[in-house]
PDB file of C-alpha atoms and ligand atoms in Angstrom:
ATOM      1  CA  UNK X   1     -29.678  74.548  25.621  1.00 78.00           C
ATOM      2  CA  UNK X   2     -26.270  74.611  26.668  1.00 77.00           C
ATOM      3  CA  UNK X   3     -23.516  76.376  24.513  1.00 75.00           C
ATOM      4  CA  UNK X   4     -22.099  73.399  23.504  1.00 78.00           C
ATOM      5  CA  UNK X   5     -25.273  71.472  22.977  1.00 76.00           C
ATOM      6  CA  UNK X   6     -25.764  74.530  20.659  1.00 75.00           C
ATOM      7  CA  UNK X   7     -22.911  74.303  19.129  1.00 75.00           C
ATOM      8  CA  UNK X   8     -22.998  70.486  18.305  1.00 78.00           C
ATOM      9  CA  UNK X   9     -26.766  70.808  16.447  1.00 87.00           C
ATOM     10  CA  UNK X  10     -24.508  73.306  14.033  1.00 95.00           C
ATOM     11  CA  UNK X  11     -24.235  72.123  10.301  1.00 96.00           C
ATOM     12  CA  UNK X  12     -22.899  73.860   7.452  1.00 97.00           C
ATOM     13  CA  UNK X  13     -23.726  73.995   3.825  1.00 97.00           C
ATOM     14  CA  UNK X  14     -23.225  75.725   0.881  1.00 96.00           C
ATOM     15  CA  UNK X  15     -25.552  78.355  -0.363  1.00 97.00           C
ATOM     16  CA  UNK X  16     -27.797  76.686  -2.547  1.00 95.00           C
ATOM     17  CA  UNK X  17     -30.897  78.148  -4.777  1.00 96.00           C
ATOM     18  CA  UNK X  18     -33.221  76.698  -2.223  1.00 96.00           C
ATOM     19  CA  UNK X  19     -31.733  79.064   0.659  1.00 97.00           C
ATOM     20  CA  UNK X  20     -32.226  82.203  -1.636  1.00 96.00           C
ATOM     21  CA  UNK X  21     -35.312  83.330   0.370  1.00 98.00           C
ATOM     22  CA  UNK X  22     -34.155  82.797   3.310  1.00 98.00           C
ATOM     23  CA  UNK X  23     -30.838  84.264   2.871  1.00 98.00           C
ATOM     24  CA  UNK X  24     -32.164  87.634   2.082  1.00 98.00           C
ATOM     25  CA  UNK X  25     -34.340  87.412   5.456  1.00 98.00           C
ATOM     26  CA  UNK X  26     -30.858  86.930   6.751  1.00 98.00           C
ATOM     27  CA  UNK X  27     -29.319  89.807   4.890  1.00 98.00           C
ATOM     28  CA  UNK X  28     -32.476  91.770   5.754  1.00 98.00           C
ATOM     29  CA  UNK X  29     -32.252  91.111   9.738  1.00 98.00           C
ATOM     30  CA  UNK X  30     -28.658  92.223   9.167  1.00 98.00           C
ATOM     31  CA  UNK X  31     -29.305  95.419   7.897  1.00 98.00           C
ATOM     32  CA  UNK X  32     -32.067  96.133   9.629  1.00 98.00           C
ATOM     33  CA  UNK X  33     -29.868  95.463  13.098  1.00 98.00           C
ATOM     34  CA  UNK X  34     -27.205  98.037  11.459  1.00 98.00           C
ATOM     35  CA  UNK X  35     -24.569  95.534  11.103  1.00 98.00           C
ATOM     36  CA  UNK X  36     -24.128  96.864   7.138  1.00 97.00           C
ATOM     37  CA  UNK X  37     -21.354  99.194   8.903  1.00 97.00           C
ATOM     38  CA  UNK X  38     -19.318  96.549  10.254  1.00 97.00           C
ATOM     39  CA  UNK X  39     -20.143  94.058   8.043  1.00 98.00           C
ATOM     40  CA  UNK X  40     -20.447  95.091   3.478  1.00 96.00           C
ATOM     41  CA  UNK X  41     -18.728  92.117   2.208  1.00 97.00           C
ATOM     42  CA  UNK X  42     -21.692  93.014  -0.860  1.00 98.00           C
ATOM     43  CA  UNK X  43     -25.021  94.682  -1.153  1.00 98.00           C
ATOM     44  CA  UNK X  44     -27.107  92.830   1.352  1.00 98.00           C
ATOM     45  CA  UNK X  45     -30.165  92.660  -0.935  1.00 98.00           C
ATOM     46  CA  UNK X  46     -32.251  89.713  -1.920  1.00 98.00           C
ATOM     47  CA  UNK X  47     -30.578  90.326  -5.689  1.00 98.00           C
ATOM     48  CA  UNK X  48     -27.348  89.400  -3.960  1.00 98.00           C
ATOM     49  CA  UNK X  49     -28.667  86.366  -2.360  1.00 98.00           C
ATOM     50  CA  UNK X  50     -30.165  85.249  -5.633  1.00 98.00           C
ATOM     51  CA  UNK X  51     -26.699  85.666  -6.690  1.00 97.00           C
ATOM     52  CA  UNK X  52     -25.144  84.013  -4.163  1.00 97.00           C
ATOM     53  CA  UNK X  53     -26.959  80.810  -4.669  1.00 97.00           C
ATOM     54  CA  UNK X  54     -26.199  80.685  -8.321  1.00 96.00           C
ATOM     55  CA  UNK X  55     -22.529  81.347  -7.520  1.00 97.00           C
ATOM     56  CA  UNK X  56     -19.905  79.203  -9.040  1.00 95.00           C
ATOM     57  CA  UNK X  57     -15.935  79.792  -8.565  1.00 96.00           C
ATOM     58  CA  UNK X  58     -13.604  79.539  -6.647  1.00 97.00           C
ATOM     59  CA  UNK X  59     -14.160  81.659  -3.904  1.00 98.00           C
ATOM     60  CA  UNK X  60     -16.392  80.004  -0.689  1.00 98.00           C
ATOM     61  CA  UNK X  61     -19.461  81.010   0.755  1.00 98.00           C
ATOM     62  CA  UNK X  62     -20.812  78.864   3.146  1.00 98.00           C
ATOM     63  CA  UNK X  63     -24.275  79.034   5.724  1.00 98.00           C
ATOM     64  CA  UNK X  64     -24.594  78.229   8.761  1.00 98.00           C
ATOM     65  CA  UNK X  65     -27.176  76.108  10.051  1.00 97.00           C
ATOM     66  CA  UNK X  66     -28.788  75.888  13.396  1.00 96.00           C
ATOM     67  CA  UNK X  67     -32.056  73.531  13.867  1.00 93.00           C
ATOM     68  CA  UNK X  68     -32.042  73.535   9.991  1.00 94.00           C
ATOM     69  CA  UNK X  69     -32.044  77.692   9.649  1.00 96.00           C
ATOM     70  CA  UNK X  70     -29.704  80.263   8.833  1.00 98.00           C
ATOM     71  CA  UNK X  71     -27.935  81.331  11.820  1.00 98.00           C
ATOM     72  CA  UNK X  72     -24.682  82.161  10.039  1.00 98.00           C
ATOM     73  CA  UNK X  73     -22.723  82.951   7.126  1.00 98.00           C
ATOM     74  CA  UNK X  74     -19.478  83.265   5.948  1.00 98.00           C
ATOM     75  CA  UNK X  75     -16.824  83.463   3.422  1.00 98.00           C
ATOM     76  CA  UNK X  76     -13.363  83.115   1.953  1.00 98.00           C
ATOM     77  CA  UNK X  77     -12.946  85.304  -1.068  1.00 98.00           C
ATOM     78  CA  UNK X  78      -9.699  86.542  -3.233  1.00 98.00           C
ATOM     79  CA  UNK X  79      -9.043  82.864  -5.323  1.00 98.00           C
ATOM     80  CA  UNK X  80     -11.339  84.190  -8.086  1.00 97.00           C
ATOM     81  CA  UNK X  81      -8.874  87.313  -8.234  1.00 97.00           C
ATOM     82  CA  UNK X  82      -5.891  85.650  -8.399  1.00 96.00           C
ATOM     83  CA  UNK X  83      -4.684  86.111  -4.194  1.00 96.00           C
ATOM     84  CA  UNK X  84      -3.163  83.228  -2.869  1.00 94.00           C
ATOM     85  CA  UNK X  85      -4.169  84.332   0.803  1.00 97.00           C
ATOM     86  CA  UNK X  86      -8.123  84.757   0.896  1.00 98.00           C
ATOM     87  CA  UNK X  87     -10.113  87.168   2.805  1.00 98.00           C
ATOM     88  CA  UNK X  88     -12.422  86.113   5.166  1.00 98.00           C
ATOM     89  CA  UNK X  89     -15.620  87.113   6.457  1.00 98.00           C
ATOM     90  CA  UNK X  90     -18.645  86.225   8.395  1.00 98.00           C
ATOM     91  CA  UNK X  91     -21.894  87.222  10.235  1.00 98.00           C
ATOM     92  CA  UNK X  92     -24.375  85.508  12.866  1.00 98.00           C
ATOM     93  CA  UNK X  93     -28.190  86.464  12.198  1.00 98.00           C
ATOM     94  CA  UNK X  94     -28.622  89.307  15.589  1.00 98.00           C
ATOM     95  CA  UNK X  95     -30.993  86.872  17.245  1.00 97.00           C
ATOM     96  CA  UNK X  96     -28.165  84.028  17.446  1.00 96.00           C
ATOM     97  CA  UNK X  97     -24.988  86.000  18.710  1.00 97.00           C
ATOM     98  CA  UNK X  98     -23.091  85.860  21.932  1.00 95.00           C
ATOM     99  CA  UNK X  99     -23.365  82.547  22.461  1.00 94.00           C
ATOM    100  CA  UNK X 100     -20.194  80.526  20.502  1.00 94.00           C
ATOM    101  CA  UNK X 101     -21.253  80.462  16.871  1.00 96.00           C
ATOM    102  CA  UNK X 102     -19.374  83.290  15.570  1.00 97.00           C
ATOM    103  CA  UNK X 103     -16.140  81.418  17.041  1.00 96.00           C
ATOM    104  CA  UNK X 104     -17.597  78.015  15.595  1.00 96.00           C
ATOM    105  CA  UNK X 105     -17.918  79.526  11.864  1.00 97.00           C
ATOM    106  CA  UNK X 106     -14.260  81.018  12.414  1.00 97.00           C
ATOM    107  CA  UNK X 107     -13.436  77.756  13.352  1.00 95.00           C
ATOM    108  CA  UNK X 108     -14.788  76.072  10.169  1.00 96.00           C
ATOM    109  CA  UNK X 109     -13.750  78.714   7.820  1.00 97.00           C
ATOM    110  CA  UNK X 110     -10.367  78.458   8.701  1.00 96.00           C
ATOM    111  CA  UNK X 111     -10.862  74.924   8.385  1.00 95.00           C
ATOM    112  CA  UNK X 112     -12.120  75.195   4.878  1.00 96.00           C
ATOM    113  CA  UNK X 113      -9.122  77.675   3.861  1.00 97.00           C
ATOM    114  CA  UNK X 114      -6.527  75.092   5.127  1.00 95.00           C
ATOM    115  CA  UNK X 115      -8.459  72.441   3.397  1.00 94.00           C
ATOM    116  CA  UNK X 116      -8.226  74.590   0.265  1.00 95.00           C
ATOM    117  CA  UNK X 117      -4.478  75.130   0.242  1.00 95.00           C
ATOM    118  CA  UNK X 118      -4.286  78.348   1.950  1.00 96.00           C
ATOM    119  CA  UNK X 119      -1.196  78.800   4.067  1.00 94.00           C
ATOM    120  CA  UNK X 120      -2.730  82.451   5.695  1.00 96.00           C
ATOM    121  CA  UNK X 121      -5.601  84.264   6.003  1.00 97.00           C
ATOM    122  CA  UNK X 122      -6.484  87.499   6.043  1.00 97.00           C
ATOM    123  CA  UNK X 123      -9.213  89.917   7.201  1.00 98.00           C
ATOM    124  CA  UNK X 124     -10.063  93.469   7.999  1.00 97.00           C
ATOM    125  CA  UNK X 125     -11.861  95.001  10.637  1.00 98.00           C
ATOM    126  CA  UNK X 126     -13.763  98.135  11.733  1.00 97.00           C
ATOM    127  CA  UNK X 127     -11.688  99.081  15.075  1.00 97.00           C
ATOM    128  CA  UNK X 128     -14.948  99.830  16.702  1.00 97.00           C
ATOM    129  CA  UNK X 129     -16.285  96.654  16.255  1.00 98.00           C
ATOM    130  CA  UNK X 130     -15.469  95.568  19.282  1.00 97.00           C
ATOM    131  CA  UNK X 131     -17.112  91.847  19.341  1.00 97.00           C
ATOM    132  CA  UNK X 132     -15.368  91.069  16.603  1.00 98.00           C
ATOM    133  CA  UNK X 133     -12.059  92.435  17.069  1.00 98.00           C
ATOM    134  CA  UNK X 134     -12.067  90.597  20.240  1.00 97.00           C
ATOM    135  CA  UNK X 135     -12.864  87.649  18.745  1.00 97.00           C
ATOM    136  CA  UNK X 136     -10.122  87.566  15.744  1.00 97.00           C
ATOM    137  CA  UNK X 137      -7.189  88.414  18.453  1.00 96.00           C
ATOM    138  CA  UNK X 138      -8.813  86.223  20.295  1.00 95.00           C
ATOM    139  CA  UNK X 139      -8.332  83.294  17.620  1.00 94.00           C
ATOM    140  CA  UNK X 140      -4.466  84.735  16.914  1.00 93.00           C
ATOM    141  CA  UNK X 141      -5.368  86.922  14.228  1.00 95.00           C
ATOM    142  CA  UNK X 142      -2.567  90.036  14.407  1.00 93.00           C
ATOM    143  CA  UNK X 143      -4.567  93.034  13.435  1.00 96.00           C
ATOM    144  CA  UNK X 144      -2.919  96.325  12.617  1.00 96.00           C
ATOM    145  CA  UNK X 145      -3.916  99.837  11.345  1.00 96.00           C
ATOM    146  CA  UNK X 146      -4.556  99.257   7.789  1.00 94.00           C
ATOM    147  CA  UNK X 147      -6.318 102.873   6.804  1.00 96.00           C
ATOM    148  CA  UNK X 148      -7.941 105.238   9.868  1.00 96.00           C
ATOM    149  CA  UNK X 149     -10.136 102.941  11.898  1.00 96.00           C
ATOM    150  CA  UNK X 150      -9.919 100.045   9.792  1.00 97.00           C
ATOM    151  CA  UNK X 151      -7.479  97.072  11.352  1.00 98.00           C
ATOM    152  CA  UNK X 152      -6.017  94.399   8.628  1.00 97.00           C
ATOM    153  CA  UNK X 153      -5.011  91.072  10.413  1.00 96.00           C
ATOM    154  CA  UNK X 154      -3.286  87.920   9.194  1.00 96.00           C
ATOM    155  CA  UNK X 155      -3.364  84.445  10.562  1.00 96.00           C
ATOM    156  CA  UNK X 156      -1.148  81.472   9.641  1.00 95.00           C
ATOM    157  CA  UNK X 157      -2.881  78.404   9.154  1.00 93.00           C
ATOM    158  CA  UNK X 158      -1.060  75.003  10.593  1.00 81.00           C
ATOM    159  CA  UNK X 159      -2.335  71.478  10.397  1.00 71.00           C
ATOM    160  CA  UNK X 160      -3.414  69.708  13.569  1.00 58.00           C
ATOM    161  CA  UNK X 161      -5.571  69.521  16.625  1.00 46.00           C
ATOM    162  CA  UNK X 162      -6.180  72.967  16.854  1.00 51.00           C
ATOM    163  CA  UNK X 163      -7.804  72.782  13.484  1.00 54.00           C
ATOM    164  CA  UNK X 164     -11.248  71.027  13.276  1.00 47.00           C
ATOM    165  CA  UNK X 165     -12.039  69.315  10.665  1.00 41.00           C
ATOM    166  CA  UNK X 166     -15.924  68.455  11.266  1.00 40.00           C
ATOM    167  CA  UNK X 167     -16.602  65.123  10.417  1.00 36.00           C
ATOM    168  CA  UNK X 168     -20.239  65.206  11.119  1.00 35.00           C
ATOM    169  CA  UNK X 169     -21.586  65.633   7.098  1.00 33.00           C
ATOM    170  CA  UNK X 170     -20.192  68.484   7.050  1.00 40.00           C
ATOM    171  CA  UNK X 171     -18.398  70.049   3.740  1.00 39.00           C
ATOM    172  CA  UNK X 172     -15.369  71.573   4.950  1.00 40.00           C
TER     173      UNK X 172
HETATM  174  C1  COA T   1     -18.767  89.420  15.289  1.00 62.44           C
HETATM  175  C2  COA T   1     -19.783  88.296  15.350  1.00 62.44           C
HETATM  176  C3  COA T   1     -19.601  87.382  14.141  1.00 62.44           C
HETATM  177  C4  COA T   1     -19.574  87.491  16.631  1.00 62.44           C
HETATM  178  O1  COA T   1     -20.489  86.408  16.622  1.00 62.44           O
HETATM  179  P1  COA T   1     -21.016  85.759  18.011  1.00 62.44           P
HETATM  180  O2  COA T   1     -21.731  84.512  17.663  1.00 62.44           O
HETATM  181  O3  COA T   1     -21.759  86.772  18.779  1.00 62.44           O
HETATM  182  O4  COA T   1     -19.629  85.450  18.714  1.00 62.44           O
HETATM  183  P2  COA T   1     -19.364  84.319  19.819  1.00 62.44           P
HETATM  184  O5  COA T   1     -20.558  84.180  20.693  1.00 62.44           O
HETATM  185  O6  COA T   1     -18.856  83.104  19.155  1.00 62.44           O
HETATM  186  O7  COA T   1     -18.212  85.002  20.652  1.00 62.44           O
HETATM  187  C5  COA T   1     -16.868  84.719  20.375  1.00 62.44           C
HETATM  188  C6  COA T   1     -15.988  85.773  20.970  1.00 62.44           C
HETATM  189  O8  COA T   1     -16.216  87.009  20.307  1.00 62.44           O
HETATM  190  C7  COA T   1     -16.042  88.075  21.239  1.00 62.44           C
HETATM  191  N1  COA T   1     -17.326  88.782  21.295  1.00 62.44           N
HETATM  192  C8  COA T   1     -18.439  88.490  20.571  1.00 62.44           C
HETATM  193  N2  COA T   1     -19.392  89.404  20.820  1.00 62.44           N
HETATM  194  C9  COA T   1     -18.866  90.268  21.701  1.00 62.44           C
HETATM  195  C10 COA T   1     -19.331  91.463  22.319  1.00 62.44           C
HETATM  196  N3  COA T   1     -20.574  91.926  22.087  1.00 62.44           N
HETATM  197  N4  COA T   1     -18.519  92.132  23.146  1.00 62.44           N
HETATM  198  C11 COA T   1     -17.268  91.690  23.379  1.00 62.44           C
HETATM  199  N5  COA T   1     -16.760  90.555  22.833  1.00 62.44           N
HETATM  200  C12 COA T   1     -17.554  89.871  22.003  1.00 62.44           C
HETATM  201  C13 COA T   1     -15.638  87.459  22.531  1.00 62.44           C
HETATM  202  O9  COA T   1     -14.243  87.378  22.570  1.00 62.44           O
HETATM  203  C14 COA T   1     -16.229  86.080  22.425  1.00 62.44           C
HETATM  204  O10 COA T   1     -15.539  85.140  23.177  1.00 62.44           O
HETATM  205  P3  COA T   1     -15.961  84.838  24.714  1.00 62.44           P
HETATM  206  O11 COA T   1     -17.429  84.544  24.661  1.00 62.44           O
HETATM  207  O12 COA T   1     -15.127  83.658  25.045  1.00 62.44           O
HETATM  208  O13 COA T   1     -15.644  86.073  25.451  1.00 62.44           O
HETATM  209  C15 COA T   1     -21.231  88.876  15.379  1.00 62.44           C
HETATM  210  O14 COA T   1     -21.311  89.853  16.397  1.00 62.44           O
HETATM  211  C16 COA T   1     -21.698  89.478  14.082  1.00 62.44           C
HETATM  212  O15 COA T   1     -22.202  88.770  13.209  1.00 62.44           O
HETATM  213  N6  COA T   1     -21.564  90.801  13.913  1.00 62.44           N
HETATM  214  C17 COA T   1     -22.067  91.505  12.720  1.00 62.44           C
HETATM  215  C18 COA T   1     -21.241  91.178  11.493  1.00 62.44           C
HETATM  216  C19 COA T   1     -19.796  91.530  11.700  1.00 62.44           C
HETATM  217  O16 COA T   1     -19.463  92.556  12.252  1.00 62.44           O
HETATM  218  N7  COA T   1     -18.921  90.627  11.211  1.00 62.44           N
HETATM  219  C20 COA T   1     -17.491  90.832  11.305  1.00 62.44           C
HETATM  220  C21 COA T   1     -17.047  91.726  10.202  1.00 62.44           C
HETATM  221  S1  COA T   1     -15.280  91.936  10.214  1.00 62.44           S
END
């Protein structure tokens, strides 16, 4: 299947009860791939994807879909605090990567915070994860030194065709 092929069988959703099981197979292929370095938004346990399916607030989590499964997951998270810019962050299942839907989630995540009202967003980033460094500068994102070998980046959001807004059922 071609990348963008790929790409167009994508959906996204939010995380509902249903998705609890396989969420924490997610979480689980995560870990056991040792992305939990890069990548602790929370404990990646299956009490945190029960928890994530019962969530209700203001932050956003969403899943990716691919053929119906989870290749993907993401979020936007600070609202519930109080932060008017949100912190973003997201992972592709290890089986699913290298082939455009890390940059696809990006895409709709930054979608989603725009649709939300946020003006910026912001992230941080291990400085040796190099995939995803590459990816965020390659999306705009300036990323400086925040603390030793952790990068903090910001990206203003702006209205227009370089913003998708997926029309395709999609919640955005
Ligand atoms: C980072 C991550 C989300 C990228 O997802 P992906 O689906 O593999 O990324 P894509 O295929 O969409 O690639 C998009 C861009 O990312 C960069 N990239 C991704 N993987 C890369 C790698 N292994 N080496 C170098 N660049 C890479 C490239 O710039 C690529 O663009 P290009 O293909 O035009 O060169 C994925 O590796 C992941 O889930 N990692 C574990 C969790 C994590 O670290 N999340 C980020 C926490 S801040």
């Amino acid at each position: 299947m071609s990348g963008q092929a790929r790409r167009q069988a994508l959906e996204y959703t939010g995380v509902t009860p249903s998705r609890t099981g396989e969420l924490a197979r997610f979480f689980a292929a995560l870990v056991d791939n040792g992305d939990e370095v890069f990548f602790h938004p929370h404990p990646l346990t299956h009490e945190q994807a029960v928890q994530q399916g019962q969530y209700q607030g203001r932050d956003f989590y969403c899943l990716q879909l691919f053929r119906d499964r989870i290749s993907g997951y993401g979020m936007l998270r600070g609202w519930d605090e109080g932060f008017a810019v949100p912190s973003l962050g997201l992972a592709i299942h290890p089986r699913q990567r290298g082939r455009g839907l890390g940059r696809d989630l990006l895409l709709f995540l930054l979608a989603a915070a725009r649709r939300r009202g946020a003006e910026t967003v912001r992230l941080t980033v291990h400085r040796e994860n190099h995939g995803a460094v590459r990816l965020y500068r390659s999306m705009g994102f300036l990323l400086q030194e925040k603390t030793p070998g952790v990068l903090e980046g910001f990206l203003v959001l702006q209205d227009g065709p370089g913003m998708p807004y997926r029309k395709n059922g999609a919640r955005v």
